[in-house]
Amino acid sequence: MNLDMVPDLSMRGQDDPHGRAITPRPPTVGQLAARVGALAARPAEWWHLVRFEPGRPVRVPLDGGDDGVQLWLTTWPPGHRTDVHDHDGVEVSTVLAGELAEVSISADGVTERPLRANRVRVRGSARTHELTNPGPAYAISLHAGLASR
C-alpha cells in the first residue's frame, strides 16, 4: 500500500506547508445557502434584533464574518411592496416567519411565486424582481450576499 499521499490528506484545511501565499476564495452559493439555513435554525442568535415598523421594512445587518459575506434580517410590514429592482451579485435568502411573494420580470415574461418559510432561495445577479408581503402579519427574512470588493 502506497502511503505517499497521507501527509497531504492530513493537512487539508491548513496553511500551505511550503510557505506559499494562499488567496482566500469567496464562499460558494452552496456555502452561503448552508450558512443561511444554519443561522435560520438558531433564532436565539437573531430574534432579539428583529424590529417592527408599521410604515416600512426594517433591515438589520448581522455580523457576516471575515470572508466578505454580508448577512441581514429584514422585517416586512403587512402589505409592503418593494420597488422593482435587481441585485449586483448572488443573494441567498429564506423567509423565517410570515409570507412573502416574489414577482420576477424577464424577457420571457412576468411570474409570481410565493416564498414560504424554511426554504432557502437563491437569486442570481441582474435578475429583476419585486417583493411583497401579501399577508396580514409581519414577515421576517434572512439574507446573505457577498460584499462588493
Short mmCIF file of C-alpha atoms in Angstrom, two decimals:
data_model
loop_
_atom_site.label_atom_id
_atom_site.label_comp_id
_atom_site.label_asym_id
_atom_site.label_seq_id
_atom_site.Cartn_x
_atom_site.Cartn_y
_atom_site.Cartn_z
CA MET A 1 0.00 0.00 0.00
CA ASN A 2 1.42 3.37 -1.05
CA LEU A 3 1.03 5.99 1.69
CA ASP A 4 2.79 8.88 -0.09
CA MET A 5 -0.41 10.97 -0.07
CA VAL A 6 -1.17 10.61 3.66
CA PRO A 7 0.68 13.79 4.74
CA ASP A 8 -1.14 15.85 2.08
CA LEU A 9 -4.52 14.47 3.07
CA SER A 10 -3.89 15.00 6.76
CA MET A 11 -3.02 18.68 6.18
CA ARG A 12 -6.22 19.63 4.33
CA GLY A 13 -7.51 22.98 5.54
CA GLN A 14 -4.19 24.09 7.00
CA ASP A 15 -1.88 26.80 5.74
CA ASP A 16 0.41 25.78 2.93
CA PRO A 17 3.36 23.92 4.49
CA HIS A 18 5.64 25.26 1.75
CA GLY A 19 5.09 28.89 2.73
CA ARG A 20 3.18 29.90 -0.41
CA ALA A 21 0.62 32.64 -0.06
CA ILE A 22 -2.90 31.28 -0.10
CA THR A 23 -5.52 33.52 -1.67
CA PRO A 24 -8.82 33.18 0.16
CA ARG A 25 -11.74 32.40 -2.12
CA PRO A 26 -15.20 33.84 -1.62
CA PRO A 27 -17.79 31.37 -0.38
CA THR A 28 -19.74 29.41 -2.97
CA VAL A 29 -23.51 29.75 -3.38
CA GLY A 30 -23.86 26.42 -1.61
CA GLN A 31 -21.82 27.68 1.34
CA LEU A 32 -23.95 30.85 1.52
CA ALA A 33 -27.12 28.73 1.45
CA ALA A 34 -25.76 26.47 4.19
CA ARG A 35 -24.88 29.49 6.34
CA VAL A 36 -28.36 30.99 5.92
CA GLY A 37 -30.03 27.66 6.72
CA ALA A 38 -27.88 27.11 9.79
CA LEU A 39 -28.42 30.64 11.12
CA ALA A 40 -32.17 30.42 10.49
CA ALA A 41 -32.22 27.34 12.73
CA ARG A 42 -30.67 29.33 15.62
CA PRO A 43 -33.23 32.09 16.43
CA ALA A 44 -31.56 32.79 19.79
CA GLU A 45 -28.79 34.49 17.81
CA TRP A 46 -31.01 36.92 15.88
CA TRP A 47 -34.56 37.13 17.27
CA HIS A 48 -33.67 39.90 19.74
CA LEU A 49 -32.59 42.07 16.75
CA VAL A 50 -35.96 41.94 14.95
CA ARG A 51 -37.66 45.37 14.80
CA PHE A 52 -41.23 46.11 13.70
CA GLU A 53 -42.04 49.40 11.96
CA PRO A 54 -45.58 49.78 10.61
CA GLY A 55 -44.67 52.04 7.68
CA ARG A 56 -41.53 50.48 6.26
CA PRO A 57 -39.35 47.38 6.26
CA VAL A 58 -36.50 47.29 8.74
CA ARG A 59 -33.15 45.93 7.59
CA VAL A 60 -30.77 44.90 10.40
CA PRO A 61 -27.18 44.00 9.46
CA LEU A 62 -25.69 40.93 11.14
CA ASP A 63 -22.04 40.00 11.53
CA GLY A 64 -21.04 38.13 8.38
CA GLY A 65 -17.52 37.19 9.39
CA ASP A 66 -14.21 37.88 7.70
CA ASP A 67 -14.93 36.19 4.37
CA GLY A 68 -16.76 39.08 2.66
CA VAL A 69 -20.27 37.81 3.40
CA GLN A 70 -22.98 40.29 4.30
CA LEU A 71 -25.86 38.96 6.41
CA TRP A 72 -29.02 40.85 7.27
CA LEU A 73 -32.54 40.42 8.61
CA THR A 74 -35.48 42.23 7.07
CA THR A 75 -38.83 42.71 8.77
CA TRP A 76 -41.64 43.38 6.27
CA PRO A 77 -44.89 45.10 7.39
CA PRO A 78 -48.17 43.72 6.03
CA GLY A 79 -48.91 44.93 2.51
CA HIS A 80 -45.43 46.38 1.89
CA ARG A 81 -44.08 46.19 -1.66
CA THR A 82 -40.53 46.94 -2.83
CA ASP A 83 -39.72 48.83 -5.97
CA VAL A 84 -38.75 46.72 -8.97
CA HIS A 85 -35.00 46.14 -8.65
CA ASP A 86 -32.13 43.77 -9.33
CA HIS A 87 -29.01 42.81 -7.41
CA ASP A 88 -25.35 43.19 -8.32
CA GLY A 89 -24.46 39.69 -7.19
CA VAL A 90 -25.92 36.47 -5.92
CA GLU A 91 -28.23 36.69 -2.91
CA VAL A 92 -29.41 33.79 -0.79
CA SER A 93 -32.43 34.20 1.47
CA THR A 94 -35.08 32.43 3.48
CA VAL A 95 -38.37 33.51 4.99
CA LEU A 96 -38.25 33.00 8.75
CA ALA A 97 -41.81 33.98 9.58
CA GLY A 98 -44.88 35.12 7.68
CA GLU A 99 -45.05 35.07 3.91
CA LEU A 100 -43.57 36.97 1.01
CA ALA A 101 -44.28 36.86 -2.72
CA GLU A 102 -41.77 37.49 -5.48
CA VAL A 103 -42.64 38.89 -8.90
CA SER A 104 -39.85 38.09 -11.38
CA ILE A 105 -39.55 40.05 -14.60
CA SER A 106 -37.58 38.63 -17.52
CA ALA A 107 -37.57 38.56 -21.31
CA ASP A 108 -39.83 35.51 -21.04
CA GLY A 109 -42.49 37.39 -19.09
CA VAL A 110 -43.62 38.05 -15.55
CA THR A 111 -44.07 35.33 -12.97
CA GLU A 112 -45.23 35.49 -9.39
CA ARG A 113 -44.50 32.86 -6.76
CA PRO A 114 -44.98 32.62 -3.02
CA LEU A 115 -41.89 32.49 -0.83
CA ARG A 116 -42.64 30.21 2.08
CA ALA A 117 -40.81 29.80 5.37
CA ASN A 118 -37.96 27.33 5.77
CA ARG A 119 -36.91 27.22 2.13
CA VAL A 120 -33.58 28.72 1.11
CA ARG A 121 -33.81 30.66 -2.17
CA VAL A 122 -31.00 31.78 -4.50
CA ARG A 123 -31.33 34.86 -6.71
CA GLY A 124 -28.77 35.43 -9.41
CA SER A 125 -27.34 38.77 -10.40
CA ALA A 126 -29.16 41.00 -12.86
CA ARG A 127 -32.47 39.30 -12.11
CA THR A 128 -35.18 41.92 -11.95
CA HIS A 129 -37.85 41.35 -9.33
CA GLU A 130 -40.04 42.87 -6.67
CA LEU A 131 -41.03 41.51 -3.28
CA THR A 132 -44.29 42.00 -1.44
CA ASN A 133 -45.78 40.91 1.85
CA PRO A 134 -49.31 39.86 0.86
CA GLY A 135 -50.18 38.54 4.31
CA PRO A 136 -51.99 40.15 7.22
CA ALA A 137 -48.95 39.88 9.54
CA TYR A 138 -45.32 40.93 9.52
CA ALA A 139 -42.86 38.75 7.64
CA ILE A 140 -39.20 38.25 8.58
CA SER A 141 -36.50 37.17 6.15
CA LEU A 142 -32.81 36.39 6.44
CA HIS A 143 -30.42 37.25 3.60
CA ALA A 144 -26.78 36.66 2.66
CA GLY A 145 -24.69 38.10 -0.15
CA LEU A 146 -21.08 38.77 -0.96
CA ALA A 147 -19.80 42.24 -0.14
CA SER A 148 -18.65 44.34 -3.07
CA ARG A 149 -14.89 44.31 -3.37
#
